[in-house]
DNA sequence: TTGAAAGCGGTACCAG
DNA sequence: CTGGTACCGCTTTCAA
């Protein structure tokens, strides 16, 4: 017996068809507007669909059409204010077109990242968006032969890979320029991980800008951080312990700045009265720290929408072209003129 | 011609089968260990799979087996430190079993939430996890007839709905108890949205605890917030403008506390020297505010792992039973004894 | 305009 | 142990 009539929970298109006395093809055509359907049949079909509360099975559709209308996102952590802002952007950009996001985290570990991308491909996502991470460009290029990719925070070129980054170097220059303009000359920098592209660019911007202003780059004033609060805290402790003289800190990112700020607080060193701080990223919470943090804003939401748009373009929707606001210094209250 | 031999990008099981000179059934059996396969065939199959770099199509599998091994998550925002912590927990709990998460955001809007759950079901997730939100229990109950649900932060009961919440009332009591122990009697409270269950429980805890200590509940000391930083800021301004006398603030949640703290900073009111603050949630960043925030810790990660486990149980894996640490007060440095 | 039928890529039942 | 085959739910020729 054809089990079309069984009361098996979900209704299928075939059930609708037989209940309406038409062929499945007709129902499909009605649903997708693929071809004209006589008013009469259209009406009965509509009614039956209503009665049976029929909802198409996207799985079957995907299998047949070869597209899941899903884009995979490889992020580094599900709870990073940094990446999540971009994800919101991606989602906003693609949901109109009926795409959903399948998100997986790589936790900054190349192997895990590759594994996750593999899972994403296994689930037949139509494309994958990669938010930085540690995989090699080679690996990404390889993956791109299996699925279209847009990668943020790196530069890989290929037939089916699009990528772009932000000018971290310039952002750092602006930050340090500002500090110098405010009269600071002994400026410490807490770096990010040495193997992190953005971290290196920011460090370079710091050095070059000091040089530009003919300020000696004192190696003792550059201390390593890890882009986490704890690293910022430790770095400042180290700076203080080694008895360096400085009036400002350029933190590799906002989290680092938070940690640094706490370290100063612990020693009753006031910000910005005694020491000024500038961060990098402009996380939402930087608006509410005490004092509100002066920082370099990364337009992460727009990064997301651009990733989304580029992806849609590769997938054959929408037209190319991206529009990214530049990095910009957001002046709040953590820097004092001296 | 059967297009099994075509060079169409991805390899199928049928291609593997014919290349190995066996039936698709055998390849399938080998892949899933469904039945014994002779060593000889097993070896050729292995080799062919390797050569052709075959990866099973999860879509086809899902269609056939009626399970996508995907669990849908309805969160409120992709960039909420609160919900994301729980999502990490869910992911950790289910990924071992091969489940992935399909995440959608409802933005605290009942209609949007329902729409998202509808999308989730359309994509045939095996179950959906609902993180609070504004839908009615009735709606959730209705959905649960179509898909197993576990809901956090509400109490719905049903054949295929599991739900649980945390004891916000007790948490609030602990917080206020602590404040009173530290000598505070004029304690202001910044509430959350009035229609928010947790917000109401926290308010009740505040009132009852004051009463318990025979402290008058001054209505002027209760000001509305919105669980956002801006609400906390405004609330404190209002409190200050109306010239109330108070020595401590119990903030509806950590974000509110951040805003409150900034408002005080703006007026050079010191924390905790002049005014003490306690928050609720214990977001990660509360460890690094200045001063570090004393707050009621919600074990959100564990909430996530429990959601994950409950879901797996409903789906027929793992055994029931949850284990949730209670809410607990984390004493840091934002409260002063007076 | 409409229906019959062939798959999309797997899984599992039925024989052998 | 192995092969043949029906079928999961939907889309799309091909003919009528």
Coordinates of N, CA, C and O in Angstrom, one line a residue, chain B residues 21-137:
Chain B
X21 N 33.3 -2.7 -7.9 CA 32.7 -3.9 -8.3 C 31.8 -4.6 -7.3 O 31.7 -5.8 -7.3
X22 N 31.1 -3.8 -6.5 CA 30.2 -4.4 -5.5 C 28.9 -3.6 -5.6 O 28.8 -2.7 -6.4
X23 N 27.9 -4.0 -4.9 CA 26.6 -3.3 -4.9 C 26.6 -2.2 -3.9 O 27.4 -2.2 -2.9
X24 N 25.8 -1.2 -4.2 CA 25.7 0.0 -3.3 C 25.4 -0.5 -1.9 O 25.9 0.1 -0.9
X25 N 24.6 -1.5 -1.8 CA 24.2 -2.0 -0.5 C 25.4 -2.4 0.3 O 25.5 -2.1 1.5
X26 N 26.3 -3.1 -0.3 CA 27.5 -3.5 0.4 C 28.4 -2.3 0.9 O 28.9 -2.3 2.0
X27 N 28.5 -1.3 0.0 CA 29.3 -0.2 0.4 C 28.6 0.5 1.6 O 29.3 0.8 2.6
X28 N 27.3 0.6 1.6 CA 26.6 1.2 2.7 C 26.8 0.4 3.9 O 27.1 0.9 5.0
X29 N 26.8 -0.9 3.8 CA 27.0 -1.8 5.0 C 28.4 -1.6 5.6 O 28.6 -1.5 6.8
X30 N 29.3 -1.5 4.7 CA 30.7 -1.3 5.1 C 30.8 0.0 5.9 O 31.3 0.1 7.0
X31 N 30.2 1.1 5.3 CA 30.3 2.4 5.9 C 29.7 2.5 7.3 O 30.2 3.1 8.2
X32 N 28.5 1.8 7.4 CA 27.8 1.9 8.7 C 28.0 0.7 9.6 O 27.5 0.6 10.7
X33 N 28.8 -0.3 9.1 CA 29.0 -1.4 10.0 C 27.7 -2.2 10.3 O 27.6 -2.8 11.3
X34 N 26.8 -2.0 9.3 CA 25.5 -2.6 9.5 C 25.5 -4.2 9.4 O 24.6 -4.8 10.0
X35 N 26.5 -4.7 8.7 CA 26.6 -6.1 8.6 C 28.0 -6.5 8.2 O 28.8 -5.6 7.8
X36 N 28.3 -7.7 8.3 CA 29.7 -8.2 8.0 C 29.9 -8.0 6.5 O 29.0 -8.3 5.7
X37 N 31.1 -7.6 6.2 CA 31.5 -7.5 4.8 C 32.9 -8.3 4.7 O 33.7 -8.2 5.5
X38 N 33.0 -9.1 3.7 CA 34.2 -10.0 3.6 C 35.4 -9.1 3.5 O 35.4 -8.0 2.9
X39 N 36.5 -9.6 4.1 CA 37.7 -8.8 4.1 C 38.2 -8.3 2.8 O 38.6 -7.2 2.6
X40 N 38.0 -9.2 1.8 CA 38.4 -8.9 0.5 C 37.7 -7.6 -0.1 O 38.3 -6.6 -0.4
X41 N 36.4 -7.7 -0.1 CA 35.6 -6.6 -0.6 C 35.9 -5.3 0.3 O 36.0 -4.2 -0.2
X42 N 36.0 -5.6 1.6 CA 36.2 -4.4 2.5 C 37.4 -3.7 2.0 O 37.5 -2.5 2.0
X43 N 38.5 -4.4 1.7 CA 39.7 -3.8 1.3 C 39.6 -3.0 0.0 O 40.0 -1.8 0.0
X44 N 39.0 -3.6 -1.0 CA 38.8 -2.8 -2.2 C 38.0 -1.6 -2.0 O 38.3 -0.5 -2.5
X45 N 36.9 -1.7 -1.2 CA 36.0 -0.6 -1.0 C 36.8 0.5 -0.3 O 36.8 1.7 -0.7
X46 N 37.6 0.1 0.7 CA 38.4 1.1 1.4 C 39.3 1.9 0.4 O 39.4 3.1 0.5
X47 N 39.9 1.1 -0.4 CA 40.8 1.7 -1.4 C 40.1 2.7 -2.3 O 40.6 3.8 -2.5
X48 N 39.0 2.2 -2.9 CA 38.3 3.0 -3.8 C 37.8 4.3 -3.1 O 37.9 5.4 -3.7
X49 N 37.3 4.2 -1.9 CA 36.8 5.4 -1.2 C 38.0 6.4 -1.1 O 37.8 7.6 -1.3
X50 N 39.1 5.8 -0.8 CA 40.3 6.7 -0.6 C 40.6 7.4 -1.9 O 40.8 8.6 -2.0
X51 N 40.7 6.6 -3.0 CA 41.1 7.1 -4.3 C 40.1 8.2 -4.8 O 40.5 9.2 -5.3
X52 N 38.8 7.9 -4.6 CA 37.8 8.8 -5.1 C 37.5 9.9 -4.1 O 36.7 10.9 -4.4
X53 N 38.1 9.8 -2.9 CA 37.9 10.8 -1.9 C 36.4 11.0 -1.6 O 35.8 12.1 -1.6
X54 N 35.8 9.8 -1.4 CA 34.3 9.8 -1.2 C 33.9 10.3 0.2 O 34.5 9.9 1.2
X55 N 32.9 11.1 0.2 CA 32.3 11.5 1.5 C 30.8 11.4 1.4 O 30.2 11.9 0.4
X56 N 30.2 10.7 2.3 CA 28.8 10.5 2.2 C 28.0 11.8 2.2 O 28.5 12.8 2.8
X57 N 26.9 11.8 1.5 CA 26.1 13.0 1.4 C 25.1 13.0 2.6 O 24.1 12.3 2.6
X58 N 25.3 13.8 3.6 CA 24.5 13.8 4.8 C 23.0 14.2 4.5 O 22.1 13.8 5.2
X59 N 22.8 14.9 3.4 CA 21.5 15.3 3.0 C 20.7 14.0 2.7 O 19.6 13.8 3.2
X60 N 21.3 13.2 1.8 CA 20.6 12.0 1.4 C 20.3 11.1 2.6 O 19.3 10.5 2.7
X61 N 21.4 11.0 3.4 CA 21.2 10.2 4.6 C 20.0 10.7 5.4 O 19.2 9.9 5.9
X62 N 20.0 12.0 5.6 CA 19.0 12.6 6.5 C 17.6 12.3 5.9 O 16.7 11.9 6.6
X63 N 17.5 12.5 4.6 CA 16.2 12.3 4.0 C 15.7 10.8 4.2 O 14.6 10.6 4.6
X64 N 16.6 9.9 4.0 CA 16.3 8.5 4.1 C 16.0 8.1 5.6 O 15.0 7.5 5.9
X65 N 16.8 8.6 6.5 CA 16.7 8.2 7.9 C 15.7 9.0 8.7 O 15.4 8.7 9.8
X66 N 15.3 10.1 8.1 CA 14.4 10.9 8.9 C 15.0 11.7 10.1 O 14.4 12.1 11.0
X67 N 16.4 11.8 10.0 CA 17.0 12.6 11.1 C 18.2 13.4 10.5 O 19.0 12.8 9.8
X68 N 18.2 14.7 10.8 CA 19.3 15.5 10.3 C 20.5 15.6 11.2 O 21.5 16.2 10.9
X69 N 20.3 15.0 12.4 CA 21.4 15.2 13.4 C 21.7 16.7 13.6 O 22.9 17.0 13.7
X70 N 20.7 17.4 13.6 CA 20.9 18.9 13.8 C 19.9 19.3 14.9 O 18.7 18.9 14.9
X71 N 20.3 20.1 15.8 CA 19.4 20.6 16.7 C 19.3 22.1 16.6 O 20.3 22.8 16.4
X72 N 18.1 22.6 16.5 CA 17.8 24.0 16.3 C 17.9 24.7 17.6 O 17.4 24.2 18.6
X73 N 18.5 25.9 17.6 CA 18.5 26.7 18.8 C 17.9 28.1 18.5 O 18.3 28.8 17.6
X74 N 16.9 28.4 19.3 CA 16.3 29.7 19.2 C 16.9 30.5 20.3 O 16.6 30.3 21.5
X75 N 17.8 31.5 19.9 CA 18.4 32.4 20.9 C 17.7 33.7 20.7 O 16.9 33.9 19.8
X76 N 18.1 34.7 21.5 CA 17.5 36.0 21.4 C 18.4 36.9 20.5 O 17.9 37.8 19.8
X77 N 19.7 36.7 20.7 CA 20.6 37.5 19.9 C 21.9 36.8 19.8 O 22.4 36.1 20.7
X78 N 22.5 36.9 18.6 CA 23.7 36.2 18.3 C 24.9 36.8 19.1 O 26.0 36.3 19.1
X79 N 24.7 38.0 19.6 CA 25.8 38.7 20.3 C 25.5 39.0 21.7 O 25.8 40.1 22.2
X80 N 24.9 38.1 22.4 CA 24.6 38.2 23.8 C 25.6 37.3 24.6 O 25.6 36.1 24.5
X81 N 26.4 38.0 25.4 CA 27.3 37.2 26.3 C 26.5 36.2 27.1 O 27.0 35.1 27.5
X82 N 25.3 36.6 27.4 CA 24.5 35.7 28.3 C 24.1 34.4 27.6 O 24.4 33.3 28.0
X83 N 23.4 34.6 26.4 CA 22.9 33.4 25.7 C 24.1 32.6 25.1 O 24.0 31.4 25.0
X84 N 25.1 33.3 24.6 CA 26.1 32.6 23.9 C 26.9 31.6 24.8 O 27.3 30.6 24.4
X85 N 27.0 32.0 26.1 CA 27.7 31.1 27.0 C 26.9 29.7 27.0 O 27.5 28.7 27.1
X86 N 25.6 29.9 27.1 CA 24.8 28.7 27.1 C 24.9 27.9 25.8 O 24.9 26.6 25.8
X87 N 25.0 28.6 24.7 CA 25.1 27.9 23.4 C 26.4 27.1 23.4 O 26.4 26.0 22.8
X88 N 27.5 27.6 23.9 CA 28.7 26.9 23.9 C 28.4 25.6 24.7 O 28.9 24.5 24.3
X89 N 27.7 25.7 25.8 CA 27.4 24.5 26.6 C 26.6 23.5 25.8 O 26.9 22.3 25.8
X90 N 25.6 23.9 25.1 CA 24.8 23.0 24.3 C 25.7 22.4 23.2 O 25.7 21.1 23.1
X91 N 26.5 23.2 22.5 CA 27.3 22.6 21.5 C 28.2 21.5 22.1 O 28.4 20.4 21.5
X92 N 28.9 21.9 23.2 CA 29.8 20.9 23.8 C 29.1 19.6 24.1 O 29.6 18.5 24.0
X93 N 27.9 19.7 24.6 CA 27.1 18.5 25.1 C 26.7 17.6 23.9 O 26.6 16.4 24.1
X94 N 26.4 18.2 22.8 CA 25.9 17.4 21.7 C 26.8 17.0 20.6 O 26.6 16.1 19.8
X95 N 28.0 17.7 20.5 CA 28.8 17.5 19.3 C 29.4 16.1 19.3 O 29.6 15.5 18.2
X96 N 29.7 15.6 20.4 CA 30.2 14.2 20.5 C 29.3 13.2 19.8 O 29.7 12.3 19.1
X97 N 28.0 13.4 19.9 CA 27.0 12.6 19.3 C 26.8 12.9 17.8 O 25.8 12.4 17.2
X98 N 27.6 13.8 17.3 CA 27.4 14.1 15.9 C 26.4 15.1 15.6 O 26.0 15.3 14.4
X99 N 25.9 15.8 16.6 CA 24.9 16.8 16.3 C 25.5 18.1 16.0 O 26.5 18.5 16.7
X100 N 24.9 18.9 15.2 CA 25.4 20.3 14.9 C 24.2 21.2 15.3 O 23.1 20.8 15.5
X101 N 24.5 22.5 15.5 CA 23.5 23.4 15.9 C 23.1 24.3 14.8 O 24.0 24.8 14.0
X102 N 21.8 24.5 14.6 CA 21.3 25.5 13.7 C 20.7 26.6 14.5 O 19.7 26.4 15.2
X103 N 21.4 27.8 14.5 CA 21.0 28.8 15.4 C 20.2 29.9 14.7 O 20.6 30.4 13.7
X104 N 19.2 30.4 15.4 CA 18.4 31.5 14.8 C 18.0 32.4 16.0 O 17.9 32.0 17.1
X105 N 17.9 33.7 15.7 CA 17.7 34.7 16.7 C 16.3 35.2 16.6 O 15.8 35.5 15.6
X106 N 15.7 35.4 17.8 CA 14.3 35.9 17.8 C 14.2 37.3 18.2 O 13.1 37.9 18.2
X107 N 15.3 37.9 18.7 CA 15.3 39.3 19.1 C 14.2 39.7 20.0 O 13.7 40.8 19.9
X108 N 13.9 38.9 20.9 CA 12.9 39.2 22.0 C 11.6 39.5 21.4 O 10.8 40.2 22.1
X109 N 11.3 39.0 20.2 CA 10.0 39.4 19.6 C 9.2 38.1 19.3 O 9.6 37.3 18.5
X110 N 8.1 37.9 20.0 CA 7.3 36.7 19.9 C 7.1 36.2 18.5 O 7.3 35.1 18.1
X111 N 6.6 37.2 17.6 CA 6.4 36.8 16.2 C 7.6 36.3 15.5 O 7.6 35.3 14.8
X112 N 8.7 37.0 15.7 CA 9.9 36.6 15.0 C 10.3 35.2 15.6 O 10.8 34.4 14.8
X113 N 10.2 35.0 16.9 CA 10.6 33.8 17.4 C 9.8 32.6 16.8 O 10.4 31.6 16.4
X114 N 8.5 32.8 16.7 CA 7.7 31.7 16.1 C 8.1 31.5 14.7 O 8.2 30.3 14.2
X115 N 8.3 32.5 14.0 CA 8.8 32.4 12.6 C 10.1 31.6 12.5 O 10.2 30.7 11.6
X116 N 11.0 31.9 13.4 CA 12.3 31.2 13.4 C 12.1 29.7 13.7 O 12.7 28.9 13.1
X117 N 11.3 29.4 14.7 CA 11.1 28.0 15.0 C 10.5 27.3 13.8 O 10.8 26.2 13.5
X118 N 9.6 28.0 13.1 CA 9.0 27.5 11.9 C 10.1 27.1 10.9 O 10.1 26.1 10.3
X119 N 11.0 28.1 10.7 CA 12.1 27.8 9.8 C 12.9 26.6 10.2 O 13.3 25.8 9.4
X120 N 13.2 26.6 11.5 CA 13.9 25.4 12.1 C 13.2 24.1 11.7 O 13.9 23.2 11.3
X121 N 12.0 24.1 12.0 CA 11.2 22.9 11.7 C 11.2 22.5 10.2 O 11.4 21.4 9.8
X122 N 11.1 23.6 9.4 CA 11.1 23.4 8.0 C 12.4 22.8 7.5 O 12.4 22.0 6.6
X123 N 13.5 23.1 8.2 CA 14.8 22.5 7.9 C 14.9 21.2 8.6 O 16.0 20.6 8.6
X124 N 13.9 20.7 9.2 CA 13.9 19.4 9.8 C 14.9 19.1 10.9 O 15.5 18.0 10.9
X125 N 15.1 20.1 11.7 CA 15.9 19.8 12.9 C 15.3 18.7 13.7 O 14.1 18.5 13.7
X126 N 16.1 18.0 14.4 CA 15.6 16.8 15.2 C 14.9 17.3 16.5 O 14.1 16.6 17.1
X127 N 15.3 18.5 16.9 CA 14.7 19.0 18.1 C 15.1 20.5 18.2 O 15.9 21.0 17.5
X128 N 14.3 21.3 19.0 CA 14.7 22.7 19.2 C 14.9 23.1 20.6 O 14.1 22.7 21.5
X129 N 15.9 23.8 20.9 CA 16.2 24.4 22.2 C 15.8 25.8 22.2 O 16.2 26.6 21.3
X130 N 15.0 26.2 23.1 CA 14.5 27.6 23.2 C 15.1 28.3 24.4 O 14.9 27.8 25.5
X131 N 15.8 29.3 24.2 CA 16.4 30.1 25.3 C 15.5 31.3 25.6 O 15.5 32.3 24.9
X132 N 14.7 31.1 26.6 CA 13.7 32.1 27.0 C 13.0 32.7 25.8 O 12.5 32.0 25.0
X133 N 12.8 34.0 25.8 CA 12.0 34.7 24.8 C 10.6 35.0 25.2 O 10.3 34.9 26.3
X134 N 9.9 35.5 24.2 CA 8.5 36.0 24.5 C 7.4 35.2 24.0 O 6.2 35.6 24.2
X135 N 7.6 34.1 23.4 CA 6.5 33.2 23.0 C 5.7 32.8 24.2 O 6.2 32.6 25.3
X136 N 4.4 32.5 24.0 CA 3.6 32.0 25.0 C 3.9 30.5 25.2 O 4.3 29.8 24.3
X137 N 3.6 30.0 26.4 CA 3.8 28.6 26.6 C 2.9 27.8 25.7 O 3.3 26.7 25.2

